[in-house]
Structure formats: C-alpha cells, structure tokens
Amino acid sequence: MSSRGVNYFDQNNTLNRLILFMIGVGPYENSKERFVRVCLLTLFFIPLFVHQIYQLYMMDFEMNLTVRWMQLFLPGLCTIITYYTVVYNFTTVKLIYERIMNDYEQLLDDEELDIVKKYNKESKLYMLLIAIIFNIYHTLIIYPSMLSVILYIVGLSDNIQFILPIPVNYISDSRAFYGVLIYELVGLTVLTVIAFITFTTYLMLIQHACNQFSILIMKTLQPFKKKQDCIEQDFYYSGPQKEYDWIVDIINRYIKATQLTFQMSVLLENTGEAIGCCIYIVTSVFLIYINFYIGQKLLDHSNATYMELCKVPFYALTIKTQKLFLFIITRSMKSTELSIGGLFVSSHEVFAAMQSRAFKHVDYCTVVEQRLEAFDLTAHVLFEKETKTTLG
C-alpha cells in the first residue's frame, strides 16, 4: 500500500467527492440521504418538465418555436436521464470509485506518481474548458430574462417586455412572474451543475484508464536496460521469482485497466439506450468530438501497450514466465475500446465516418433542391412558350 498515493488522491479529489455528495451520488453516502436528495431533485423538476410537455402539446407547429423548445427542453431531459441512470447504476459507480482508490493505493514509486500527476493536469484542463462551455450556454439562456428585469428595476427603459428563460404562457401577475423566474433560474443552474459533474466525471474516468495503461507501458520495459547502438537488452531482475512477480504485476495491471473500461462501457450502454433518440439533436459537435477524442486516446493507449509488450525479448525469459507472457500478449492483441451504447466504438475513424455520412446527406439534399429548382424553371419556360403559341 502507498500512503503517498492515498494522500495525493485525497488532496486532488476532495472537491469532486463533495460535489458528488451534494447531488446524491457520492460513493460512500448513506443510502437514505441519497434517496432523500434524489427525491427532492425529482419533486423540484417534475413541474418544469410536465409543463414543458404540456406546452409542446398545446403549441402550434412553427419551426422557430419548435427549435427553440428543443434547444431548451432536450438538453435538460438528457441531463436528467443521465443523472438517473447513474443513480440507478450506483453499485457500478461505487465499484469504479473503489477500483480507482485501489489503484492509488498501489502506486509504488515516483515514476508512477509522475504519470498520474501528468494525467490529472490534463483532466483539470478539460474540466476548465467544459466549465467555460457550460457557463456560456447557461448565460446565453438566462441573459435575455435577467437583462429585461435589470433594465426595468434600474428604470432605464419603460417599454420592456418581460421574458422567461423557459417560456411560460398566461402569466399576468408580477409576483407570479418573479416566482417562476426564480424557480427557472434555480432549475437551470442545478441542471447545468449536474451536466457539468456527470460529463467531467466521465472524462476523468477515461483519463484514469489512460494513465493506468501508461503505467503498464512503463512497467513492461522497466526490467530491461537498453544499450545505445545495440539491439540486445539485458534482463536485470535476478532470479526466477522476481521475473515471475514482474509478469504477474503486468497481467494484474492490464486486467484492472480493461475491467475499468468495461464497467464504464456498461454505464454508457444504459445511458445510451435511454437517450439514444435525443443525443444527435442535443449534443453539440464539440461535445461529440470530445467523446470520440477520448475514445481514440484510450484506443491509442491500448495499442501502445501491445506494441511495448511486443518489444520484450521473449526468449530471454524463463519457461514459466513465457507462458504467462503469452497470455498477456494474446489478451492485449484485442484493443480496449470504449463502446457507446453498444452501437459503435468511440474513435476518430467512426467520427469521420459519421461526419462523412452527414455531409453526403446534406449534399444529396442540395442536389435534390437544385434539381427541383431547375425543374420548376424549365416548367415555367415551357408554360410561357405554350402560352405565347396559344395566344399567337
């Protein structure tokens, strides 16, 4: 056990655990407290979503109004579905957290800790970028409402039309308007916080899997000292037992990294089934690309692990170690992939294919539209000629 690893984990994850505890998905939270928080959030959001569904039912179909409604309603719906999926799969979340804690406890030297610190710095950068994006989105939604209220209170303009972040019809009383405004502002803020937490936690889990593969790569070639301008490599673990312990450690680390990825894929599959019909409409291109980027990153780390294992001089090992080494080589030949909803693998190749299909569809629609315009023009010319001939 490594007390340094545990201390580093506590120092860098205290805020994350506190936020997860606040929304009811803390890994060591009492089940009753979690149930109370989830119920309170449910009761808070039910009126908002029920009213939006009712307004959609009563609304006359207009493209601008429908798009505006989808921009506001569907991101919130996807966030809530993702949140309840995490709550429903709380056992899996707890197992993932315990596995991460166990990985930190087994950090043995400064090299491993340096790798973890490197990936934690990247995770913090991702969190900062995502926080900026979500804050901009949140501000764009509430800005018109807050501006109209502030201008009215300050008295800069008398002719002001009050608007709500999420439109609600038939509000004539000022007290009711301010009450609904406060309710919507709180609701949108809570939804933004939940969306930020769930998405950044997901990214940090992928980062942790990547740093485990990096540690595995470092550990694989650690027993071999490379000489300059020489292909030979000397194995410096003296004795069969130390050599055997080395290969067992490599296998255990690989199994842990792949099991963590599998648990995250199961969680993603459950979420994907619930919001599969909404994800293409709601998620922006940037957030979609982030998913494929980190999936490709995980795939690259897995492939790099296999390539590093292939560099190990097989015949320099003892027979006992060779048997175990064949096991880890065979297992690592299959790349560790992040499967999203069981539909496709998260990678640059799949993202490019999806983009290509989207652009082909746009090109097809453009060609059809151009041909229809040409057909209309031809029909118009023929009609004019026929009219002139008839009149002549």
XYZ file of C-alpha atoms in Angstrom:
392
model
C 0.000 0.000 0.000
C 1.239 3.529 -0.791
C 0.332 6.267 1.674
C 1.691 8.858 -0.793
C -0.779 7.704 -3.427
C -3.685 7.812 -0.980
C -2.693 11.285 0.243
C -2.432 12.541 -3.341
C -5.849 11.068 -4.106
C -7.404 12.757 -1.052
C -5.819 16.122 -1.892
C -6.994 16.135 -5.518
C -10.444 14.561 -5.193
C -11.925 16.194 -2.082
C -13.875 18.752 -4.124
C -15.137 16.092 -6.548
C -16.425 13.908 -3.716
C -18.128 16.888 -2.075
C -19.958 17.822 -5.299
C -20.991 14.210 -5.950
C -22.284 14.039 -2.378
C -24.356 17.213 -2.901
C -26.242 15.761 -5.891
C -26.755 12.388 -4.230
C -24.231 10.132 -5.974
C -21.324 10.229 -3.516
C -19.643 6.783 -3.407
C -19.747 6.492 0.387
C -23.003 8.308 1.002
C -25.699 6.875 3.226
C -28.459 5.269 1.128
C -31.225 7.139 2.999
C -29.549 10.516 2.465
C -29.046 9.716 -1.211
C -32.700 8.704 -1.533
C -33.840 11.973 0.080
C -31.674 14.097 -2.247
C -32.844 12.246 -5.343
C -36.492 12.610 -4.276
C -36.062 16.345 -3.642
C -34.491 16.850 -7.069
C -37.277 14.799 -8.657
C -40.026 16.813 -6.963
C -38.281 20.034 -7.938
C -38.013 19.172 -11.647
C -41.378 17.427 -12.196
C -43.415 20.685 -12.586
C -40.873 22.097 -15.030
C -40.835 19.087 -17.346
C -44.575 18.396 -17.112
C -45.355 21.995 -18.055
C -42.936 21.889 -21.000
C -44.534 18.713 -22.325
C -47.972 20.307 -21.920
C -46.829 23.413 -23.811
C -45.492 21.256 -26.632
C -48.865 19.521 -26.841
C -50.752 22.830 -26.966
C -48.267 24.669 -29.190
C -48.996 25.358 -32.847
C -46.324 23.812 -35.019
C -43.909 26.533 -36.117
C -40.322 25.724 -36.986
C -38.763 28.577 -34.979
C -40.810 27.865 -31.858
C -40.188 24.123 -32.100
C -36.430 24.541 -32.493
C -36.363 26.956 -29.553
C -38.317 24.476 -27.442
C -35.963 21.624 -28.389
C -32.885 23.717 -27.570
C -34.137 24.248 -24.034
C -36.037 21.066 -23.234
C -33.964 18.253 -24.744
C -30.576 19.138 -23.141
C -32.290 19.224 -19.749
C -34.045 15.932 -20.459
C -30.776 14.245 -21.462
C -29.074 15.595 -18.342
C -31.822 14.270 -16.083
C -31.857 10.870 -17.815
C -28.077 10.609 -17.464
C -28.302 11.557 -13.790
C -30.969 8.953 -13.021
C -29.020 6.343 -14.994
C -26.031 6.992 -12.726
C -28.259 6.791 -9.647
C -29.841 3.543 -10.871
C -26.380 2.046 -11.544
C -24.991 3.331 -8.259
C -23.389 -0.045 -7.452
C -21.303 0.173 -10.629
C -20.297 3.747 -9.784
C -19.193 2.640 -6.322
C -17.144 -0.248 -7.759
C -15.426 2.125 -10.194
C -14.597 4.537 -7.369
C -13.200 1.723 -5.195
C -11.100 0.475 -8.110
C -9.627 3.946 -8.620
C -8.894 4.204 -4.900
C -7.171 0.813 -5.036
C -5.047 1.951 -7.987
C -3.855 4.965 -5.996
C -3.049 2.753 -3.015
C -0.785 0.621 -5.215
C 1.346 3.481 -6.530
C 4.862 2.328 -5.658
C 7.407 4.870 -6.911
C 7.907 8.422 -8.137
C 7.648 7.421 -11.812
C 4.109 6.102 -11.342
C 3.122 9.172 -9.337
C 4.546 11.469 -12.039
C 2.409 9.730 -14.689
C -0.697 10.144 -12.517
C 0.093 13.836 -11.962
C 0.509 14.361 -15.713
C -2.929 12.943 -16.470
C -4.519 14.798 -13.563
C -3.226 18.075 -15.020
C -4.851 17.181 -18.344
C -8.092 16.337 -16.526
C -8.111 19.731 -14.807
C -7.614 21.449 -18.181
C -10.550 19.509 -19.644
C -12.674 20.425 -16.627
C -11.841 24.103 -17.098
C -12.773 24.050 -20.802
C -16.035 22.212 -20.136
C -16.882 24.585 -17.281
C -16.400 27.546 -19.631
C -18.616 25.946 -22.308
C -21.415 25.089 -19.877
C -21.268 28.549 -18.276
C -21.511 30.229 -21.684
C -24.504 28.054 -22.577
C -26.150 28.789 -19.213
C -25.510 32.528 -19.577
C -26.946 32.642 -23.107
C -30.182 31.077 -21.848
C -30.750 33.354 -18.839
C -29.194 36.560 -20.227
C -32.294 37.994 -22.007
C -34.512 37.459 -18.954
C -32.044 38.928 -16.488
C -31.336 41.905 -18.756
C -35.025 42.796 -19.085
C -35.550 42.587 -15.305
C -32.427 44.638 -14.521
C -33.364 47.351 -17.036
C -36.853 47.557 -15.518
C -35.574 47.759 -11.932
C -32.937 50.387 -12.777
C -35.515 52.347 -14.767
C -33.535 52.707 -17.962
C -36.499 51.726 -20.088
C -40.253 51.813 -19.525
C -41.272 49.814 -22.575
C -39.867 46.419 -21.622
C -41.242 43.018 -22.481
C -40.513 40.566 -19.676
C -39.436 37.146 -20.859
C -38.629 33.920 -19.041
C -35.637 31.659 -19.791
C -38.133 28.844 -20.422
C -41.300 30.408 -21.896
C -44.495 30.050 -19.853
C -47.801 31.348 -21.181
C -50.583 33.239 -19.407
C -48.616 34.928 -16.590
C -50.046 38.377 -15.909
C -49.247 38.899 -12.222
C -45.798 40.363 -11.460
C -45.363 38.284 -8.289
C -46.109 35.092 -10.193
C -43.643 36.152 -12.885
C -40.810 36.718 -10.398
C -41.621 33.447 -8.625
C -41.471 31.484 -11.886
C -38.311 33.364 -12.900
C -36.516 32.414 -9.667
C -37.727 28.815 -10.000
C -36.429 28.553 -13.572
C -33.096 30.202 -12.738
C -32.509 27.765 -9.873
C -33.602 24.820 -12.028
C -31.353 25.765 -14.952
C -28.411 26.305 -12.603
C -28.912 22.897 -10.969
C -29.221 21.226 -14.383
C -26.015 22.915 -15.548
C -24.157 21.762 -12.427
C -25.415 18.178 -12.834
C -24.470 18.141 -16.533
C -21.009 19.520 -15.736
C -20.401 16.986 -12.957
C -21.552 13.939 -14.914
C -19.617 14.849 -18.058
C -16.370 15.803 -16.295
C -16.540 12.697 -14.099
C -16.883 10.618 -17.244
C -13.821 12.333 -18.762
C -11.785 11.821 -15.588
C -12.599 8.105 -15.574
C -11.305 7.813 -19.141
C -8.189 9.763 -18.153
C -7.627 7.380 -15.243
C -7.877 4.361 -17.569
C -5.332 6.016 -19.883
C -2.889 6.681 -17.051
C -3.182 3.036 -15.959
C -2.187 1.961 -19.472
C 0.727 4.427 -19.365
C 1.922 2.957 -16.067
C 1.576 -0.518 -17.583
C 3.734 0.519 -20.564
C 6.366 1.920 -18.216
C 6.329 -1.225 -16.059
C 6.587 -3.540 -19.075
C 10.025 -2.347 -20.180
C 11.282 -1.344 -16.743
C 13.258 -4.598 -16.226
C 15.192 -4.097 -19.451
C 18.123 -1.749 -19.814
C 18.536 -0.559 -23.393
C 22.092 -0.094 -24.561
C 22.968 2.555 -27.083
C 23.600 1.318 -30.647
C 22.809 -2.237 -29.593
C 19.723 -4.350 -30.167
C 20.341 -6.628 -27.192
C 18.587 -5.960 -23.930
C 19.658 -7.287 -20.546
C 17.074 -8.521 -18.084
C 18.106 -7.181 -14.700
C 15.628 -8.957 -12.438
C 17.830 -11.558 -10.820
C 16.089 -14.827 -10.102
C 13.010 -16.555 -11.500
C 10.775 -15.389 -8.635
C 11.318 -11.677 -9.301
C 10.806 -12.289 -13.007
C 7.584 -14.149 -12.244
C 6.394 -11.334 -9.938
C 7.074 -8.857 -12.745
C 4.880 -10.643 -15.293
C 2.110 -11.219 -12.709
C 2.139 -7.475 -11.914
C 1.866 -6.664 -15.645
C -1.107 -9.025 -16.059
C -2.905 -7.649 -12.982
C -2.476 -4.063 -14.146
C -3.778 -4.881 -17.620
C -6.816 -6.719 -16.233
C -7.646 -3.795 -13.915
C -7.399 -1.248 -16.731
C -9.638 -3.295 -19.048
C -12.168 -4.045 -16.293
C -12.478 -0.323 -15.532
C -13.142 0.354 -19.217
C -15.735 -2.435 -19.326
C -17.599 -1.023 -16.312
C -17.703 2.421 -17.935
C -18.961 0.882 -21.189
C -21.818 -0.823 -19.303
C -22.759 2.516 -17.739
C -22.598 4.216 -21.140
C -24.715 1.474 -22.714
C -27.505 2.014 -20.184
C -27.351 5.761 -20.732
C -27.206 5.364 -24.499
C -30.334 3.227 -24.579
C -32.223 5.848 -22.588
C -31.245 8.912 -24.600
C -30.302 7.398 -27.955
C -33.118 9.200 -29.748
C -32.085 12.580 -28.303
C -28.298 12.535 -28.440
C -27.935 13.558 -32.110
C -30.239 16.545 -31.656
C -28.960 17.769 -28.319
C -25.212 17.302 -28.224
C -23.124 19.917 -29.956
C -20.377 18.949 -32.410
C -17.703 19.873 -29.886
C -19.025 17.615 -27.139
C -19.479 14.765 -29.626
C -15.885 15.198 -30.748
C -14.654 15.173 -27.143
C -16.287 11.755 -26.689
C -14.613 10.400 -29.813
C -11.314 12.046 -28.923
C -11.042 10.428 -25.512
C -12.220 7.127 -27.006
C -9.416 7.347 -29.562
C -6.992 8.259 -26.792
C -7.947 5.136 -24.847
C -7.617 3.054 -28.033
C -4.147 4.512 -28.707
C -3.006 3.714 -25.175
C -4.247 0.147 -25.524
C -2.441 -0.298 -28.855
C 0.706 1.305 -27.434
C 0.601 -1.203 -24.575
C 0.506 -4.076 -27.066
C 3.399 -2.606 -29.062
C 5.517 -2.221 -25.927
C 4.775 -5.805 -24.895
C 5.952 -6.950 -28.329
C 9.346 -5.329 -27.669
C 10.044 -7.614 -24.716
C 12.718 -10.229 -25.649
C 10.575 -13.335 -25.318
C 13.363 -15.936 -25.364
C 15.289 -14.151 -22.614
C 12.540 -15.126 -20.163
C 12.190 -18.387 -18.307
C 9.654 -21.004 -19.464
C 7.297 -20.229 -16.569
C 7.318 -16.519 -17.376
C 6.953 -17.191 -21.108
C 3.649 -18.996 -20.522
C 2.221 -16.043 -18.606
C 3.676 -13.610 -21.108
C 1.887 -15.398 -23.954
C -1.353 -14.915 -22.020
C -0.924 -11.153 -21.678
C 0.227 -10.811 -25.322
C -2.811 -12.735 -26.565
C -5.168 -10.684 -24.426
C -3.652 -7.350 -25.407
C -3.931 -8.135 -29.144
C -7.597 -7.124 -28.924
C -7.729 -3.371 -28.472
C -9.512 -1.968 -25.442
C -12.357 0.083 -26.885
C -14.943 2.433 -25.452
C -18.299 1.239 -26.751
C -21.042 3.876 -26.718
C -24.499 2.424 -26.338
C -23.330 -0.824 -27.916
C -23.736 0.866 -31.318
C -20.239 1.994 -32.254
C -16.681 2.356 -30.988
C -15.548 5.798 -29.891
C -12.694 6.676 -32.266
C -11.597 9.218 -34.866
C -12.418 6.755 -37.659
C -16.049 6.405 -36.578
C -16.366 10.172 -36.045
C -15.019 10.818 -39.557
C -17.437 8.248 -40.988
C -20.387 9.913 -39.226
C -19.307 13.335 -40.473
C -18.918 11.959 -43.993
C -22.424 10.485 -43.921
C -23.831 13.764 -42.605
C -22.165 15.788 -45.364
C -23.280 13.272 -48.003
C -26.840 13.695 -46.763
C -26.504 17.491 -46.967
C -25.028 17.227 -50.484
C -27.857 14.909 -51.526
C -30.477 17.339 -50.211
C -28.714 20.207 -52.003
C -28.664 18.304 -55.308
C -32.349 17.405 -54.955
C -33.206 21.032 -54.191
C -31.201 22.268 -57.197
C -32.884 19.746 -59.488
C -36.310 20.772 -58.221
C -35.464 24.426 -58.872
C -34.234 23.542 -62.382
C -37.402 21.540 -62.984
C -39.567 24.468 -61.845
C -37.634 26.850 -64.098
C -37.962 24.502 -67.099
C -41.670 24.039 -66.467
C -42.107 27.817 -66.203
C -40.290 28.405 -69.536
C -42.309 25.698 -71.291
C -45.506 27.159 -69.869
C -44.607 30.632 -71.191
C -43.803 29.220 -74.648
C -47.061 27.274 -74.703
C -48.980 30.393 -73.673
C -47.351 32.529 -76.378
C -48.051 29.850 -79.002
C -51.692 29.637 -77.962
C -52.148 33.411 -77.972
C -50.316 33.733 -81.281
